[in-house]
Structures are given as structure tokens and as C-alpha cells.
Amino acid sequence: MSECRNDKIHKLKQEKDVVILAHYYVDGEVQRIADYVGDSYFLSKVATGLEQKNILFCGVKFMGESAKLLNPEKKVVMADDLADCPMAHMVTVEKIAEVRAQYDDLAVVCYVNSTAEIKAVSDVCVTSSNALRVVEKLPQKNIFFVPDENLGRYVAKKLPQKNFIFNDGFCHVHKSISVENVMKAKEVCPDALVLTHPECTEDVIAVSDFVGSTSEIIDYATNSDCERFIICTEMGVFFELQEKNPNKKFYSVGHRQFCPNMKKVTLDKVEQALLNMDSEIVLSEKLIEEARKPLQRMLELS
Ligand code: 13P
Ligand code: SF4
């Protein structure tokens, strides 16, 4: 049944000249039919060198928007156009203008998990895998980090030479991972290494053995001699972790490591999106011109 649907998807992709990009947080069966699967940084890099005329994005809206910003001439279609990241909306253009007015020497650093409108008023974008590298290279001393406070605090700790101003945005999935649950998992599995995404809270980060983006977590576990890992990020990564490491064991830290927006993307919706090609990302020329600059700057600096 799903074999047959996968064949249909493959055929439609060829017929319509579509490349499928998927984030590690979508379901494994969707990751399996994608041409490229990765973290946010990998997907934005990949998006700059594609030969197909159309992109189908299996992820949340800001990811499709980034693909469109980097490929304005291509049609970018979402597998589910209601899949959106709540954190992307946790800062406003007004708040950024307010903070800009308070500092002369300020860079607005915008996590890619943000809307195109927020990117348009930012100086540079970052992802969880390149934030440190990018912010370190900025000439400004004052850094307004939006929208995610936890990632901002994680980067700030590593760069004491900068003065950070934080915004109170958060990812509800990563915020729900509690240090108590991590310690419980450690009691069950004392030899397991704790691998954590920097959107988690400071106390979880403090008890972790490694902190990195989804791709970095997967690479770390794959290259490690250790056989057991406690994974503090969204459960979608378990698919690739297990594919690459069939003999290693991966433990979750509770039942809420689940992004309901990423999980809106299903194989049925991928097939429908390929048939109709109608959930298109549409941005004005002006917005594309402005919001693309910080993304390109990120690619140059990282
Ligand atoms: P990365 O893709 O950078 O690991 O970020 C995870 C995330 O929350 C995407 O929504
Ligand atoms: Fe947004 Fe968190 Fe879901 Fe990532 S996991 S898309 S940051 S809500």
C-alpha cells in the first residue's frame, strides 16, 4: 500500500520536476521519500543549489519561506500549509524597533525559526548549528537575539565578550523536557550520554554531555563509541538515529517530545501536494529582497 504510494510520489515528482526537502522532525516514512533530509542549516544550504523548478517542503512554514527567499524564481509548495512553528511568531517588528532605538552598536540576530517579516528587519540569521560561529564574527558588541531565549542564552554563555539582550520566545517541545525527567532517564541508564538541542532550558543543557542541532546530535551519536544515548530533542530524530545506528539504543525523556506541527506532514498530504501544487509560499518582491539579505549573510559567515 505504502510501496504503491511511494511509487506514485516518485512518479509525480519526476513528472512535475519537484525536489522534496524534509526536516528530521517529520515522520520517518516522510523522511524516507524525501530527496534531502536535514537540519535547518543543511536544508537552507541545499536550497541554494537545486536544479528542479519546484520545491516541496516537508516541515514548517518558516522553512518553506527560507527556501523561497533563497530561490525566488522557484515555486515552493508546503506539504501542509498549516504546519507552522509557534516560536516563529514570538517576537514583533515593533519590539525589534524598540530595542534598536536603545543601542547604537546593535546587531539583531534572528534564529531561522522566525517569519519572513522578522527576518526582513534583522541583520543576520542563524540556525542552531551555526549560531556561535556567526555571532562570534559580528563586529557589534550588543546582540539582540530573537525569537528563542534558550538558544540565545546558550550562545551568550559561550561569548562573554558580547552583551546579549534576550527575547522571551521559546519552543514548547524543547521547553517541556525537564531536568527531572533527564535525571530519571539517567538513573535507568547511568552509562548513557545525554545529547541535547540548544532550544532546551539551561538546567537541561547543564546536565548534558553534548549540545547541538539535530544533525549534530545524529552525527555525535553515530561517531561515538558509546552505545546508549538519552535524546533531548523532538522524537523525529529517532528515525535517522536508528537507521544509522541499528545496534545502539536511544532513550526519550517523556512523552511530550513531539512537535504537533511537524507531525502534520503525512505521506497522504505529500501526494496531494504533488498532485495539486497549490499550497504555495507567496511573498512580495520587496519582502523577498529584504528578508533574503540576513539569510545570505548567514550563509557567507558560516
Ligand atoms: P535544527 O534544524 O537547527 O536542529 O532546529 C530544530 C528546530 O527546532 C527546527 O524547528
Ligand atoms: Fe517550532 Fe519547536 Fe516545532 Fe521546531 S520543534 S518547529 S521550534 S515548535
Short mmCIF file of C-alpha atoms and ligand atoms in Angstrom, two decimals:
data_model
loop_
_atom_site.label_atom_id
_atom_site.label_comp_id
_atom_site.label_asym_id
_atom_site.label_seq_id
_atom_site.Cartn_x
_atom_site.Cartn_y
_atom_site.Cartn_z
CA MET A 1 0.00 0.00 0.00
CA SER A 2 2.64 2.49 1.12
CA GLU A 3 5.06 0.97 -1.50
CA CYS A 4 2.47 1.81 -4.12
CA ARG A 5 2.03 5.34 -2.78
CA ASN A 6 5.79 5.83 -2.68
CA ASP A 7 5.94 4.84 -6.37
CA LYS A 8 3.18 7.34 -7.16
CA ILE A 9 5.04 10.06 -5.26
CA HIS A 10 8.23 9.24 -7.11
CA LYS A 11 6.45 9.38 -10.48
CA LEU A 12 4.71 12.68 -9.70
CA LYS A 13 8.00 14.17 -8.57
CA GLN A 14 9.63 13.34 -11.90
CA GLU A 15 6.65 14.46 -13.98
CA LYS A 16 6.35 17.79 -12.21
CA ASP A 17 10.07 18.46 -11.78
CA VAL A 18 9.91 18.64 -7.99
CA VAL A 19 12.58 18.12 -5.34
CA ILE A 20 11.40 17.15 -1.85
CA LEU A 21 13.13 18.62 1.22
CA ALA A 22 12.30 17.32 4.70
CA HIS A 23 13.34 18.21 8.23
CA TYR A 24 14.43 15.50 10.70
CA TYR A 25 11.33 16.17 12.82
CA VAL A 26 8.80 14.90 10.26
CA ASP A 27 7.73 11.24 10.42
CA GLY A 28 10.21 8.60 9.28
CA GLU A 29 8.03 7.48 6.36
CA VAL A 30 8.08 11.06 5.02
CA GLN A 31 11.84 11.34 5.56
CA ARG A 32 12.21 8.15 3.53
CA ILE A 33 10.63 9.61 0.36
CA ALA A 34 12.48 12.94 0.55
CA ASP A 35 15.40 13.79 -1.73
CA TYR A 36 17.15 15.69 1.06
CA VAL A 37 16.65 15.37 4.82
CA GLY A 38 18.48 17.51 7.32
CA ASP A 39 18.56 20.20 9.96
CA SER A 40 17.58 23.79 9.23
CA TYR A 41 21.10 24.82 8.21
CA PHE A 42 21.64 21.90 5.86
CA LEU A 43 18.26 22.48 4.24
CA SER A 44 18.92 26.18 3.63
CA LYS A 45 22.33 25.38 2.12
CA VAL A 46 20.85 22.66 -0.09
CA ALA A 47 18.10 25.01 -1.22
CA THR A 48 20.64 27.26 -2.94
CA GLY A 49 21.87 24.69 -5.45
CA LEU A 50 18.81 22.82 -6.73
CA GLU A 51 18.20 22.16 -10.41
CA GLN A 52 14.49 21.28 -10.22
CA LYS A 53 11.96 24.05 -10.95
CA ASN A 54 9.80 23.27 -7.90
CA ILE A 55 10.44 22.55 -4.22
CA LEU A 56 8.06 20.60 -1.99
CA PHE A 57 8.80 21.31 1.66
CA CYS A 58 8.03 18.77 4.39
CA GLY A 59 8.43 20.86 7.51
CA VAL A 60 7.03 24.05 8.99
CA LYS A 61 6.26 27.33 7.26
CA PHE A 62 9.42 29.28 8.11
CA MET A 63 11.46 26.54 6.40
CA GLY A 64 9.43 26.83 3.20
CA GLU A 65 9.79 30.61 3.40
CA SER A 66 13.58 30.31 3.72
CA ALA A 67 13.66 28.05 0.65
CA LYS A 68 11.59 30.64 -1.25
CA LEU A 69 13.79 33.53 -0.10
CA LEU A 70 16.87 31.72 -1.38
CA ASN A 71 15.13 30.65 -4.61
CA PRO A 72 12.69 33.41 -5.57
CA GLU A 73 12.41 32.08 -9.14
CA LYS A 74 11.25 28.63 -7.96
CA LYS A 75 7.81 27.57 -6.88
CA VAL A 76 7.91 26.42 -3.23
CA VAL A 77 4.96 24.34 -2.05
CA MET A 78 4.27 23.17 1.52
CA ALA A 79 3.17 19.57 2.13
CA ASP A 80 0.86 21.04 4.80
CA ASP A 81 0.31 24.79 4.71
CA LEU A 82 -0.98 24.84 8.32
CA ALA A 83 2.25 23.43 9.72
CA ASP A 84 3.72 26.47 11.44
CA CYS A 85 6.21 26.95 14.26
CA PRO A 86 4.64 28.92 17.17
CA MET A 87 8.05 30.26 18.20
CA ALA A 88 8.43 31.96 14.81
CA HIS A 89 5.71 34.40 15.96
CA MET A 90 7.09 35.17 19.42
CA VAL A 91 8.75 38.47 18.56
CA THR A 92 7.36 41.52 16.79
CA VAL A 93 8.73 44.08 14.34
CA GLU A 94 7.80 46.75 16.94
CA LYS A 95 9.84 45.10 19.68
CA ILE A 96 12.87 44.97 17.37
CA ALA A 97 12.46 48.68 16.52
CA GLU A 98 12.20 49.47 20.26
CA VAL A 99 15.47 47.68 21.07
CA ARG A 100 17.22 49.18 18.02
CA ALA A 101 16.33 52.64 19.33
CA GLN A 102 18.13 51.90 22.63
CA TYR A 103 21.56 50.87 21.26
CA ASP A 104 23.89 52.39 18.65
CA ASP A 105 26.08 49.37 18.31
CA LEU A 106 23.49 46.60 17.90
CA ALA A 107 23.05 43.54 15.70
CA VAL A 108 19.63 41.90 15.53
CA VAL A 109 20.36 38.20 15.26
CA CYS A 110 17.43 36.20 14.12
CA TYR A 111 17.08 32.45 14.57
CA VAL A 112 15.75 31.00 11.28
CA ASN A 113 12.69 29.87 13.24
CA SER A 114 11.09 33.25 12.50
CA THR A 115 8.74 34.76 9.94
CA ALA A 116 9.99 36.45 6.76
CA GLU A 117 8.74 39.78 8.20
CA ILE A 118 11.06 39.38 11.21
CA LYS A 119 13.98 38.35 9.01
CA ALA A 120 13.42 41.49 6.94
CA VAL A 121 14.22 43.71 9.96
CA SER A 122 17.16 41.61 11.21
CA ASP A 123 20.87 41.92 10.45
CA VAL A 124 21.72 38.26 10.22
CA CYS A 125 20.05 34.86 10.59
CA VAL A 126 21.45 31.88 12.46
CA THR A 127 20.48 28.27 12.93
CA SER A 128 21.14 26.10 15.96
CA SER A 129 24.24 24.65 14.29
CA ASN A 130 25.94 27.89 13.24
CA ALA A 131 24.74 30.49 15.81
CA LEU A 132 28.01 30.54 17.69
CA ARG A 133 30.18 30.78 14.56
CA VAL A 134 28.05 33.58 13.11
CA VAL A 135 27.59 35.75 16.22
CA GLU A 136 31.29 35.49 17.05
CA LYS A 137 32.11 37.14 13.71
CA LEU A 138 29.78 40.11 14.10
CA PRO A 139 31.50 43.45 14.75
CA GLN A 140 28.73 44.73 17.04
CA LYS A 141 29.04 44.31 20.80
CA ASN A 142 25.31 44.31 21.56
CA ILE A 143 23.30 41.38 20.27
CA PHE A 144 19.50 41.30 20.31
CA PHE A 145 18.79 37.59 19.90
CA VAL A 146 15.29 36.72 18.63
CA PRO A 147 12.95 34.87 18.99
CA ASP A 148 14.36 31.98 21.09
CA GLU A 149 15.60 32.86 24.58
CA ASN A 150 17.14 29.45 25.32
CA LEU A 151 19.30 29.35 22.20
CA GLY A 152 20.23 32.99 22.84
CA ARG A 153 21.35 32.19 26.40
CA TYR A 154 23.29 29.14 25.24
CA VAL A 155 25.23 31.25 22.69
CA ALA A 156 25.68 34.14 25.16
CA LYS A 157 27.39 31.87 27.70
CA LYS A 158 29.99 30.94 25.09
CA LEU A 159 30.59 34.56 24.02
CA PRO A 160 31.12 36.62 27.19
CA GLN A 161 32.71 39.42 25.11
CA LYS A 162 29.23 40.29 23.74
CA ASN A 163 26.32 41.92 25.53
CA PHE A 164 23.15 39.95 24.83
CA ILE A 165 19.59 41.22 25.03
CA PHE A 166 17.08 38.37 25.10
CA ASN A 167 13.55 37.97 23.83
CA ASP A 168 11.15 35.71 25.73
CA GLY A 169 10.32 33.30 22.86
CA PHE A 170 10.58 29.52 23.33
CA CYS A 171 9.90 26.16 21.72
CA HIS A 172 7.19 24.38 23.69
CA VAL A 173 8.56 20.98 22.67
CA HIS A 174 12.08 21.59 23.98
CA LYS A 175 10.86 23.57 26.97
CA SER A 176 8.77 20.58 28.06
CA ILE A 177 11.90 18.45 28.50
CA SER A 178 12.58 18.74 32.23
CA VAL A 179 15.83 18.18 34.07
CA GLU A 180 13.91 15.85 36.45
CA ASN A 181 12.99 13.58 33.53
CA VAL A 182 16.55 13.63 32.23
CA MET A 183 17.84 12.59 35.67
CA LYS A 184 15.21 9.81 35.85
CA ALA A 185 16.39 8.53 32.47
CA LYS A 186 19.98 8.67 33.75
CA GLU A 187 19.03 6.58 36.79
CA VAL A 188 17.68 3.88 34.47
CA CYS A 189 20.68 4.19 32.15
CA PRO A 190 23.65 5.64 34.04
CA ASP A 191 26.13 4.91 31.22
CA ALA A 192 24.06 6.70 28.54
CA LEU A 193 25.26 10.04 27.16
CA VAL A 194 22.77 12.93 27.19
CA LEU A 195 22.53 14.66 23.78
CA THR A 196 20.58 17.91 23.79
CA HIS A 197 19.26 20.54 21.39
CA PRO A 198 20.12 24.15 22.42
CA GLU A 199 16.42 25.11 22.40
CA CYS A 200 16.24 23.22 25.73
CA THR A 201 16.37 25.09 29.04
CA GLU A 202 19.66 25.97 30.76
CA ASP A 203 19.26 23.34 33.50
CA VAL A 204 18.86 20.54 30.93
CA ILE A 205 21.86 21.84 28.98
CA ALA A 206 23.90 21.88 32.21
CA VAL A 207 23.46 18.10 32.71
CA SER A 208 24.13 17.23 29.04
CA ASP A 209 27.20 15.59 27.55
CA PHE A 210 26.72 17.20 24.15
CA VAL A 211 24.66 20.13 22.84
CA GLY A 212 23.97 20.57 19.14
CA SER A 213 21.48 20.85 16.28
CA THR A 214 19.52 17.82 15.13
CA SER A 215 22.20 16.89 12.54
CA GLU A 216 24.95 17.39 15.09
CA ILE A 217 23.16 15.13 17.58
CA ILE A 218 22.83 12.42 14.91
CA ASP A 219 26.49 12.76 13.89
CA TYR A 220 27.67 12.74 17.50
CA ALA A 221 25.79 9.53 18.33
CA THR A 222 26.94 7.90 15.09
CA ASN A 223 30.61 8.70 15.67
CA SER A 224 30.60 7.89 19.40
CA ASP A 225 31.88 4.63 20.90
CA CYS A 226 29.10 4.81 23.48
CA GLU A 227 26.11 2.53 22.82
CA ARG A 228 23.32 4.28 24.71
CA PHE A 229 22.02 7.83 24.47
CA ILE A 230 19.33 9.93 26.11
CA ILE A 231 17.94 12.23 23.42
CA CYS A 232 16.67 15.69 24.38
CA THR A 233 15.01 16.93 21.22
CA GLU A 234 11.97 16.17 19.07
CA MET A 235 11.35 12.44 18.53
CA GLY A 236 11.60 12.65 14.70
CA VAL A 237 15.39 12.32 15.01
CA PHE A 238 15.00 8.76 16.34
CA PHE A 239 14.31 7.61 12.77
CA GLU A 240 17.72 8.64 11.39
CA LEU A 241 19.50 7.76 14.66
CA GLN A 242 18.18 4.21 14.44
CA GLU A 243 18.74 3.92 10.66
CA LYS A 244 22.38 4.90 11.05
CA ASN A 245 22.95 3.02 14.31
CA PRO A 246 20.85 -0.16 14.39
CA ASN A 247 22.89 -1.59 17.27
CA LYS A 248 22.76 1.45 19.53
CA LYS A 249 19.96 2.34 21.95
CA PHE A 250 18.23 5.71 22.13
CA TYR A 251 16.01 6.78 25.02
CA SER A 252 13.46 9.58 25.15
CA VAL A 253 12.76 11.67 28.25
CA GLY A 254 8.99 11.70 28.43
CA HIS A 255 6.01 11.68 26.13
CA ARG A 256 5.96 15.33 25.07
CA GLN A 257 8.97 15.34 22.73
CA PHE A 258 6.54 15.72 19.89
CA CYS A 259 6.08 18.73 17.60
CA PRO A 260 2.43 18.66 16.52
CA ASN A 261 3.16 20.98 13.61
CA MET A 262 5.95 18.86 12.14
CA LYS A 263 3.74 15.83 12.55
CA LYS A 264 1.01 17.39 10.39
CA VAL A 265 3.06 16.31 7.38
CA THR A 266 1.94 12.88 6.20
CA LEU A 267 2.53 10.81 3.06
CA ASP A 268 -1.08 11.43 2.01
CA LYS A 269 -0.50 15.16 2.16
CA VAL A 270 2.75 14.87 0.24
CA GLU A 271 0.91 13.03 -2.53
CA GLN A 272 -1.92 15.60 -2.55
CA ALA A 273 0.53 18.49 -2.59
CA LEU A 274 2.32 16.95 -5.58
CA LEU A 275 -0.97 16.45 -7.40
CA ASN A 276 -2.30 19.96 -6.77
CA MET A 277 0.88 22.01 -6.25
CA ASP A 278 -1.34 24.66 -4.66
CA SER A 279 -0.07 25.34 -1.10
CA GLU A 280 2.47 27.73 -2.47
CA ILE A 281 4.65 30.11 -0.42
CA VAL A 282 3.90 33.58 -1.79
CA LEU A 283 5.97 36.56 -0.62
CA SER A 284 6.08 40.05 -2.11
CA GLU A 285 9.17 41.06 -4.11
CA LYS A 286 10.02 43.68 -1.50
CA LEU A 287 9.80 41.19 1.36
CA ILE A 288 11.94 38.70 -0.57
CA GLU A 289 14.58 41.34 -1.21
CA GLU A 290 14.73 42.42 2.46
CA ALA A 291 14.32 39.06 4.21
CA ARG A 292 16.82 37.31 1.98
CA LYS A 293 19.76 39.53 2.99
CA PRO A 294 20.19 38.20 6.58
CA LEU A 295 19.87 34.63 5.30
CA GLN A 296 22.57 35.18 2.71
CA ARG A 297 24.75 36.85 5.29
CA MET A 298 24.37 33.76 7.47
CA LEU A 299 25.48 31.54 4.59
CA GLU A 300 28.51 33.78 3.99
CA LEU A 301 29.53 33.83 7.67
CA SER A 302 29.02 30.16 8.49
P1 13P B 1 17.66 22.48 13.80
O1 13P B 1 17.08 22.05 12.50
O2 13P B 1 18.63 23.62 13.59
O3 13P B 1 18.27 21.38 14.57
O4 13P B 1 16.49 23.12 14.66
C1 13P B 1 15.47 22.39 15.18
C2 13P B 1 14.15 23.03 15.12
O5 13P B 1 13.53 23.29 16.09
C3 13P B 1 13.55 23.24 13.86
O6 13P B 1 12.27 23.64 14.08
FE1 SF4 B 2 8.97 25.14 16.30
FE2 SF4 B 2 9.76 23.67 18.36
FE3 SF4 B 2 8.29 22.54 16.46
FE4 SF4 B 2 10.86 23.28 15.97
S1 SF4 B 2 10.13 21.69 17.40
S2 SF4 B 2 9.06 23.63 14.66
S3 SF4 B 2 10.99 25.12 17.22
S4 SF4 B 2 7.63 24.20 17.84
#
